[in-house]
mmCIF file of C-alpha atoms in Angstrom:
data_model
loop_
_atom_site.group_PDB
_atom_site.id
_atom_site.type_symbol
_atom_site.label_atom_id
_atom_site.label_comp_id
_atom_site.label_asym_id
_atom_site.label_seq_id
_atom_site.Cartn_x
_atom_site.Cartn_y
_atom_site.Cartn_z
ATOM 1 C CA MET E 246 -23.444 50.627 17.377
ATOM 2 C CA ALA E 247 -19.679 50.226 18.313
ATOM 3 C CA GLY E 248 -19.275 52.159 21.562
ATOM 4 C CA GLU E 249 -15.766 52.640 22.943
ATOM 5 C CA ASN E 250 -15.957 49.660 25.334
ATOM 6 C CA GLN E 251 -16.186 47.370 22.536
ATOM 7 C CA PRO E 252 -12.800 45.001 22.208
ATOM 8 C CA PRO E 253 -10.688 46.806 19.140
ATOM 9 C CA ASP E 254 -9.972 45.164 16.635
ATOM 10 C CA GLU E 255 -7.410 42.434 16.344
ATOM 11 C CA TRP E 256 -6.069 43.746 12.466
ATOM 12 C CA GLU E 257 -6.198 47.757 14.587
ATOM 13 C CA THR E 258 -3.797 46.787 16.951
ATOM 14 C CA HIS E 259 -1.502 45.773 14.318
ATOM 15 C CA PRO E 260 -1.390 48.508 11.398
ATOM 16 C CA GLY E 261 0.953 46.933 9.669
ATOM 17 C CA ARG E 262 -0.426 44.223 8.670
ATOM 18 C CA THR E 263 -3.478 46.017 7.414
ATOM 19 C CA THR E 264 -1.807 45.455 3.348
ATOM 20 C CA GLU E 265 -1.770 41.332 3.904
ATOM 21 C CA GLU E 266 -5.802 41.997 5.519
ATOM 22 C CA SER E 267 -6.596 43.664 2.422
ATOM 23 C CA ALA E 268 -5.040 41.387 -0.050
ATOM 24 C CA ALA E 269 -6.506 38.394 2.274
ATOM 25 C CA GLU E 270 -9.734 39.808 1.621
ATOM 26 C CA ARG E 271 -9.460 40.776 -1.867
ATOM 27 C CA ASP E 272 -8.797 36.497 -2.138
ATOM 28 C CA LEU E 273 -11.257 35.998 0.595
ATOM 29 C CA ASP E 274 -13.526 33.489 -2.296
ATOM 30 C CA VAL E 275 -10.603 31.786 -2.692
ATOM 31 C CA ASP E 276 -9.180 31.363 1.021
ATOM 32 C CA VAL E 277 -12.419 30.059 1.628
ATOM 33 C CA SER E 278 -12.926 27.455 -0.252
ATOM 34 C CA LYS E 279 -9.209 26.853 0.540
ATOM 35 C CA SER E 280 -9.984 26.694 4.692
ATOM 36 C CA ILE E 281 -12.920 24.034 4.093
ATOM 37 C CA LEU E 282 -10.972 21.677 1.225
ATOM 38 C CA GLU E 283 -8.450 21.253 4.289
ATOM 39 C CA LEU E 284 -10.618 20.042 6.648
ATOM 40 C CA GLN E 285 -11.740 17.101 5.040
ATOM 41 C CA PRO E 286 -8.479 15.376 5.745
ATOM 42 C CA VAL E 287 -8.943 16.030 8.905
ATOM 43 C CA PHE E 288 -12.551 14.593 8.987
ATOM 44 C CA GLU E 289 -11.023 11.399 6.848
ATOM 45 C CA ALA E 290 -8.157 11.195 9.800
ATOM 46 C CA ILE E 291 -10.333 11.302 12.610
ATOM 47 C CA ALA E 292 -13.401 9.386 11.519
ATOM 48 C CA HIS E 293 -12.019 5.889 12.702
ATOM 49 C CA PRO E 294 -11.126 5.731 16.335
ATOM 50 C CA ARG E 295 -7.769 3.599 15.767
ATOM 51 C CA ARG E 296 -6.580 7.005 14.102
ATOM 52 C CA ARG E 297 -7.403 9.248 16.592
ATOM 53 C CA TYR E 298 -5.263 7.507 18.856
ATOM 54 C CA LEU E 299 -2.772 7.358 16.351
ATOM 55 C CA VAL E 300 -2.640 10.891 16.158
ATOM 56 C CA TYR E 301 -2.517 11.359 19.384
ATOM 57 C CA THR E 302 0.662 9.629 20.318
ATOM 58 C CA LEU E 303 2.177 12.071 17.328
ATOM 59 C CA ALA E 304 1.699 14.956 20.070
ATOM 60 C CA GLU E 305 3.579 12.661 22.456
ATOM 61 C CA GLU E 306 6.471 11.746 20.628
ATOM 62 C CA THR E 307 7.333 12.988 16.851
ATOM 63 C CA LYS E 308 9.021 9.261 15.910
ATOM 64 C CA TRP E 309 7.578 6.200 16.213
ATOM 65 C CA SER E 310 8.635 2.710 14.809
ATOM 66 C CA LEU E 311 5.409 0.713 13.389
ATOM 67 C CA GLU E 312 6.274 -1.918 16.134
ATOM 68 C CA ASP E 313 6.315 0.405 19.382
ATOM 69 C CA LEU E 314 3.265 2.315 18.168
ATOM 70 C CA ALA E 315 1.178 -1.282 17.618
ATOM 71 C CA THR E 316 1.727 -1.890 21.094
ATOM 72 C CA LYS E 317 1.348 1.555 22.585
ATOM 73 C CA LEU E 318 -1.892 1.723 20.582
ATOM 74 C CA ALA E 319 -2.864 -2.308 21.433
ATOM 75 C CA ALA E 320 -2.584 -1.338 24.935
ATOM 76 C CA TRP E 321 -3.997 1.968 24.766
ATOM 77 C CA GLU E 322 -7.197 0.140 22.879
ATOM 78 C CA THR E 323 -7.767 -2.287 25.330
ATOM 79 C CA ASP E 324 -6.715 -0.976 28.613
ATOM 80 C CA THR E 325 -3.857 -2.651 29.112
ATOM 81 C CA GLU E 326 -0.281 -2.602 29.909
ATOM 82 C CA GLU E 327 2.049 -2.451 27.454
ATOM 83 C CA GLU E 328 3.824 -5.134 28.818
ATOM 84 C CA ASN E 329 1.026 -7.558 29.279
ATOM 85 C CA ILE E 330 -0.015 -7.582 25.422
ATOM 86 C CA ALA E 331 0.112 -10.359 24.003
ATOM 87 C CA THR E 332 2.055 -11.045 20.983
ATOM 88 C CA LEU E 333 -1.281 -11.917 18.880
ATOM 89 C CA THR E 334 -2.525 -8.847 19.760
ATOM 90 C CA ARG E 335 0.066 -6.934 18.821
ATOM 91 C CA GLU E 336 0.231 -8.380 15.088
ATOM 92 C CA GLU E 337 -3.268 -8.084 14.899
ATOM 93 C CA MET E 338 -2.928 -4.104 15.256
ATOM 94 C CA TYR E 339 0.262 -4.224 13.488
ATOM 95 C CA THR E 340 -1.202 -5.690 10.237
ATOM 96 C CA SER E 341 -4.062 -3.224 10.471
ATOM 97 C CA LEU E 342 -1.807 -0.271 11.520
ATOM 98 C CA TYR E 343 0.214 -1.501 8.550
ATOM 99 C CA HIS E 344 -2.589 -2.676 5.656
ATOM 100 C CA SER E 345 -5.029 0.211 6.355
ATOM 101 C CA HIS E 346 -4.570 3.381 8.609
ATOM 102 C CA VAL E 347 -0.871 3.731 8.351
ATOM 103 C CA PRO E 348 -1.550 4.271 4.369
ATOM 104 C CA LYS E 349 -4.492 5.966 4.791
ATOM 105 C CA LEU E 350 -2.813 8.595 6.785
ATOM 106 C CA VAL E 351 0.264 9.145 4.739
ATOM 107 C CA ASP E 352 -2.561 9.671 1.871
ATOM 108 C CA LEU E 353 -3.887 12.586 3.933
ATOM 109 C CA ASP E 354 -0.367 14.058 4.969
ATOM 110 C CA VAL E 355 -0.978 13.286 8.304
ATOM 111 C CA ILE E 356 1.672 11.384 8.679
ATOM 112 C CA GLU E 357 5.103 9.988 6.124
ATOM 113 C CA PHE E 358 6.587 6.566 6.509
ATOM 114 C CA ASP E 359 9.358 5.345 5.865
ATOM 115 C CA ALA E 360 9.312 1.612 4.492
ATOM 116 C CA THR E 361 12.434 1.007 4.869
ATOM 117 C CA THR E 362 13.026 1.456 8.323
ATOM 118 C CA GLU E 363 9.282 1.150 9.427
ATOM 119 C CA THR E 364 9.247 4.491 11.204
ATOM 120 C CA ILE E 365 6.244 7.203 11.499
ATOM 121 C CA THR E 366 6.935 10.936 11.762
ATOM 122 C CA PRO E 367 4.023 13.481 11.659
ATOM 123 C CA GLY E 368 3.388 14.819 7.949
ATOM 124 C CA PRO E 369 2.919 18.579 6.552
ATOM 125 C CA HIS E 370 -1.334 17.795 8.066
ATOM 126 C CA ALA E 371 -0.116 16.574 11.401
ATOM 127 C CA ILE E 372 -0.638 19.785 13.153
ATOM 128 C CA GLN E 373 -4.284 20.577 11.901
ATOM 129 C CA VAL E 374 -5.786 16.839 12.808
ATOM 130 C CA LEU E 375 -3.965 17.909 16.680
ATOM 131 C CA THR E 376 -5.802 20.931 16.432
ATOM 132 C CA ALA E 377 -8.893 19.418 15.699
ATOM 133 C CA LEU E 378 -8.414 16.571 18.261
ATOM 134 C CA GLU E 379 -8.086 19.270 21.182
ATOM 135 C CA GLY E 380 -10.568 21.757 20.230
ATOM 136 C CA ALA E 381 -12.722 18.531 19.589
ATOM 137 C CA GLY E 382 -12.090 17.281 23.058
ATOM 138 C CA GLY E 383 -15.282 15.572 25.064
ATOM 139 C CA SER E 384 -17.361 14.848 22.103
ATOM 140 C CA LEU E 385 -14.817 12.222 21.339
ATOM 141 C CA ASP E 386 -13.814 9.420 22.521
ATOM 142 C CA ASN E 387 -13.552 10.359 26.537
ATOM 143 C CA ARG E 388 -11.223 6.824 27.529
ATOM 144 C CA GLN E 389 -8.955 7.744 24.624
ATOM 145 C CA GLU E 390 -8.138 10.948 25.883
ATOM 146 C CA GLU E 391 -7.909 10.305 29.484
ATOM 147 C CA HIS E 392 -5.287 8.035 28.056
ATOM 148 C CA ALA E 393 -3.193 10.310 25.814
ATOM 149 C CA ARG E 394 -3.784 12.798 28.866
ATOM 150 C CA SER E 395 -2.604 11.416 31.518
ATOM 151 C CA GLU E 396 0.632 10.545 29.048
ATOM 152 C CA PHE E 397 1.212 13.966 28.354
ATOM 153 C CA ASP E 398 0.880 14.814 32.429
ATOM 154 C CA ARG E 399 3.664 12.063 33.225
ATOM 155 C CA GLU E 400 5.915 13.655 30.705
ATOM 156 C CA ASP E 401 5.486 17.158 32.131
ATOM 157 C CA THR E 402 6.281 16.036 35.526
ATOM 158 C CA ARG E 403 9.547 14.373 34.233
ATOM 159 C CA MET D 942 -0.959 -24.073 -31.214
ATOM 160 C CA THR D 943 -4.202 -21.781 -32.036
ATOM 161 C CA SER D 944 -7.569 -23.266 -32.881
ATOM 162 C CA SER D 945 -9.288 -21.332 -35.348
ATOM 163 C CA ASN D 946 -12.777 -21.858 -32.648
ATOM 164 C CA ASP D 947 -11.376 -19.285 -30.866
ATOM 165 C CA HIS D 948 -12.595 -16.592 -33.593
ATOM 166 C CA THR D 949 -15.665 -15.606 -35.274
ATOM 167 C CA ASP D 950 -15.771 -15.359 -38.916
ATOM 168 C CA ASP D 951 -14.429 -11.584 -38.987
ATOM 169 C CA GLY D 952 -11.033 -11.952 -37.164
ATOM 170 C CA THR D 953 -12.939 -10.927 -33.534
ATOM 171 C CA LYS D 954 -12.318 -12.876 -30.508
ATOM 172 C CA LEU D 955 -14.770 -14.299 -29.379
ATOM 173 C CA ALA D 956 -16.219 -13.093 -25.459
ATOM 174 C CA GLN D 957 -15.265 -16.218 -23.505
ATOM 175 C CA ASP D 958 -11.238 -14.982 -24.494
ATOM 176 C CA GLY D 959 -11.876 -11.494 -22.620
ATOM 177 C CA THR D 960 -12.371 -13.682 -19.105
ATOM 178 C CA GLU D 961 -9.435 -15.607 -19.595
ATOM 179 C CA PRO D 962 -7.301 -15.220 -16.290
ATOM 180 C CA ASP D 963 -10.411 -15.577 -13.940
ATOM 181 C CA ASP D 964 -11.083 -18.654 -16.337
ATOM 182 C CA THR D 965 -7.811 -20.585 -14.940
ATOM 183 C CA ASP D 966 -8.626 -23.928 -12.021
ATOM 184 C CA MET D 967 -8.717 -22.007 -8.793
ATOM 185 C CA THR D 968 -7.744 -23.874 -5.874
ATOM 186 C CA PHE D 969 -8.746 -23.125 -2.717
ATOM 187 C CA VAL D 970 -5.752 -22.309 -0.140
ATOM 188 C CA ALA D 971 -7.525 -20.628 3.416
ATOM 189 C CA GLN D 972 -10.421 -19.013 4.636
ATOM 190 C CA ALA D 973 -11.751 -17.207 7.214
ATOM 191 C CA HIS D 974 -15.180 -15.639 8.715
ATOM 192 C CA TYR D 975 -14.818 -11.765 9.228
ATOM 193 C CA GLU D 976 -17.090 -10.590 12.653
ATOM 194 C CA ARG D 977 -18.504 -7.538 12.538
ATOM 195 C CA GLU D 978 -18.134 -7.369 16.062
ATOM 196 C CA SER D 979 -14.709 -8.932 15.840
ATOM 197 C CA HIS D 980 -11.439 -6.518 17.284
ATOM 198 C CA ARG D 981 -10.294 -7.786 14.267
ATOM 199 C CA ASP D 982 -11.015 -5.200 11.272
ATOM 200 C CA LEU D 983 -11.753 -6.334 7.774
ATOM 201 C CA THR D 984 -8.061 -5.721 6.724
ATOM 202 C CA THR D 985 -6.361 -7.331 9.306
ATOM 203 C CA GLU D 986 -8.513 -10.519 9.046
ATOM 204 C CA ILE D 987 -8.038 -10.833 5.247
ATOM 205 C CA ILE D 988 -4.364 -10.267 5.747
ATOM 206 C CA PHE D 989 -4.443 -13.042 8.286
ATOM 207 C CA ALA D 990 -5.993 -15.618 5.800
ATOM 208 C CA ILE D 991 -3.564 -14.833 3.087
ATOM 209 C CA ALA D 992 -0.793 -15.228 5.360
ATOM 210 C CA ASP D 993 -2.405 -18.837 6.115
ATOM 211 C CA ALA D 994 -2.421 -19.326 2.468
ATOM 212 C CA ALA D 995 1.039 -18.219 2.414
ATOM 213 C CA ASP D 996 1.848 -20.086 5.108
ATOM 214 C CA VAL D 997 3.971 -17.270 6.473
ATOM 215 C CA ALA D 998 3.392 -14.663 9.502
ATOM 216 C CA PRO D 999 0.916 -11.729 9.298
ATOM 217 C CA VAL D 1000 3.758 -9.499 10.183
ATOM 218 C CA ASP D 1001 5.636 -10.854 7.381
ATOM 219 C CA ILE D 1002 2.936 -9.761 4.603
ATOM 220 C CA LYS D 1003 4.148 -6.555 3.628
ATOM 221 C CA ASP D 1004 4.103 -5.895 -0.005
ATOM 222 C CA PRO D 1005 1.837 -4.383 -1.382
ATOM 223 C CA PRO D 1006 -0.224 -2.392 1.668
ATOM 224 C CA LEU D 1007 -3.268 -3.819 1.162
ATOM 225 C CA TYR D 1008 -4.971 -0.797 1.146
ATOM 226 C CA GLU D 1009 -2.790 -0.169 -2.508
ATOM 227 C CA ALA D 1010 -4.766 -2.893 -3.679
ATOM 228 C CA VAL D 1011 -8.278 -2.730 -2.677
ATOM 229 C CA ASP D 1012 -10.675 -0.399 -1.131
ATOM 230 C CA ILE D 1013 -11.494 -1.955 1.499
ATOM 231 C CA ALA D 1014 -13.291 0.828 3.334
ATOM 232 C CA ALA D 1015 -16.058 0.603 1.013
ATOM 233 C CA ILE D 1016 -16.420 -3.321 1.410
ATOM 234 C CA GLU D 1017 -16.470 -2.727 4.806
ATOM 235 C CA ASP D 1018 -19.097 0.036 4.734
ATOM 236 C CA GLY D 1019 -21.295 -2.122 1.298
ATOM 237 C CA PHE D 1020 -21.125 -5.142 3.422
ATOM 238 C CA PHE D 1021 -20.821 -4.612 7.344
ATOM 239 C CA GLY D 1022 -21.716 -0.671 7.322
ATOM 240 C CA PRO D 1023 -23.620 1.018 10.329
ATOM 241 C CA LYS D 1024 -27.264 1.447 9.698
ATOM 242 C CA VAL D 1025 -27.883 4.536 8.675
ATOM 243 C CA ALA D 1026 -30.729 6.630 9.845
ATOM 244 C CA GLY D 1027 -32.504 3.728 11.339
ATOM 245 C CA LYS D 1028 -31.543 1.300 7.841
ATOM 246 C CA THR D 1029 -29.215 -1.100 6.863
ATOM 247 C CA ARG D 1030 -27.374 -0.390 4.135
ATOM 248 C CA ASP D 1031 -26.094 -4.021 3.847
ATOM 249 C CA SER D 1032 -25.661 -5.172 0.520
ATOM 250 C CA GLU D 1033 -25.218 -8.356 -0.953
ATOM 251 C CA GLY D 1034 -22.798 -10.499 -2.666
ATOM 252 C CA SER D 1035 -19.276 -10.785 -3.599
ATOM 253 C CA VAL D 1036 -16.118 -8.839 -4.044
ATOM 254 C CA THR D 1037 -13.357 -10.507 -6.021
ATOM 255 C CA PHE D 1038 -9.474 -8.928 -6.440
ATOM 256 C CA ARG D 1039 -6.001 -10.118 -6.705
ATOM 257 C CA TYR D 1040 -3.669 -9.580 -4.332
ATOM 258 C CA ASN D 1041 -0.389 -10.881 -5.856
ATOM 259 C CA GLN D 1042 -0.997 -14.247 -6.757
ATOM 260 C CA TYR D 1043 -3.881 -14.985 -4.619
ATOM 261 C CA HIS D 1044 -7.468 -14.389 -5.717
ATOM 262 C CA VAL D 1045 -9.589 -13.330 -2.661
ATOM 263 C CA GLU D 1046 -12.906 -13.015 -2.121
ATOM 264 C CA VAL D 1047 -15.161 -11.614 0.843
ATOM 265 C CA GLY D 1048 -18.704 -12.318 0.809
ATOM 266 C CA SER D 1049 -21.918 -10.165 2.443
ATOM 267 C CA ASP D 1050 -21.868 -13.369 4.887
ATOM 268 C CA GLY D 1051 -18.402 -12.275 6.393
ATOM 269 C CA TRP D 1052 -17.056 -15.466 4.891
ATOM 270 C CA ILE D 1053 -13.225 -15.003 3.165
ATOM 271 C CA THR D 1054 -12.030 -17.129 0.333
ATOM 272 C CA VAL D 1055 -8.265 -17.011 -0.051
ATOM 273 C CA SER D 1056 -7.967 -19.453 -3.852
ATOM 274 C CA GLU D 1057 -4.538 -19.179 -5.964
ATOM 275 C CA PRO D 1058 -4.543 -19.975 -10.128
ATOM 276 C CA ALA D 1059 -3.745 -23.952 -10.199
ATOM 277 C CA GLU D 1060 -0.887 -23.756 -12.000
ATOM 278 C CA TYR D 1061 1.276 -21.888 -8.701
ATOM 279 C CA GLU D 1062 0.773 -24.959 -6.927
ATOM 280 C CA ASP D 1063 3.742 -26.706 -7.946
ATOM 281 C CA LEU D 1064 5.981 -23.601 -8.160
ATOM 282 C CA PRO D 1065 8.794 -24.393 -6.011
ATOM 283 C CA ASP D 1066 9.356 -21.453 -3.360
ATOM 284 C CA PRO D 1067 10.601 -18.292 -4.765
ATOM 285 C CA GLU D 1068 14.491 -17.391 -3.493
#
């Protein structure tokens, strides 16, 4: 039984939105299946650790050259300073990104890739994937999150 | 010059004609071995082998992205995938696909073989 101590329902505190709500309720079936469908790109995007790293970098900077991204991800994955990444290691990462993970994320609308300038920018689904990564937190690769967080902290203190 | 031997009595082409492109002489060009524990993923190993065959740097192999040519993730899962519920799902055999003029074969033993039709051998490099 709903007593006075119950928190007020979100919708009741915003009476102006009740029409939207009932419209949403009428379309409930559609909305549910839509939201489930929208999770698919999220799961596929984060299924590979390298793609999780890539999406993390988009939280830091919204525009990356593939070359810079390859260097950064190689540094993260091998826990090495960026300036110490060997050319071969960077070329391996670049190849893996260019021929596999970048087109995959483009397919999933998580990133956009300009093939002429080889620049990566977030796509329509980037926010969803980032949110999922942040929510999943410790259950993902801990070291990976640590790397990403230490970068955010550095940004904050600038 | 056409030979009547190419056709059966009712005019249909003999089956062997249907496999024509694969029947041309193939020349082995390069080989690489993929280790599932390697830091190089299968995509990278294949592109490095193709670069070796083409005698260019791997980062200069651009068009098309391998992703557009073949489903590497499926090959990786089928041949080198992780165990599922304690059981291996490794298949045995090989997959062959075209990448530009190259024929690339990936075996379940991890060997990647790059060949090209013999007719390409004597062609000058495109300008």
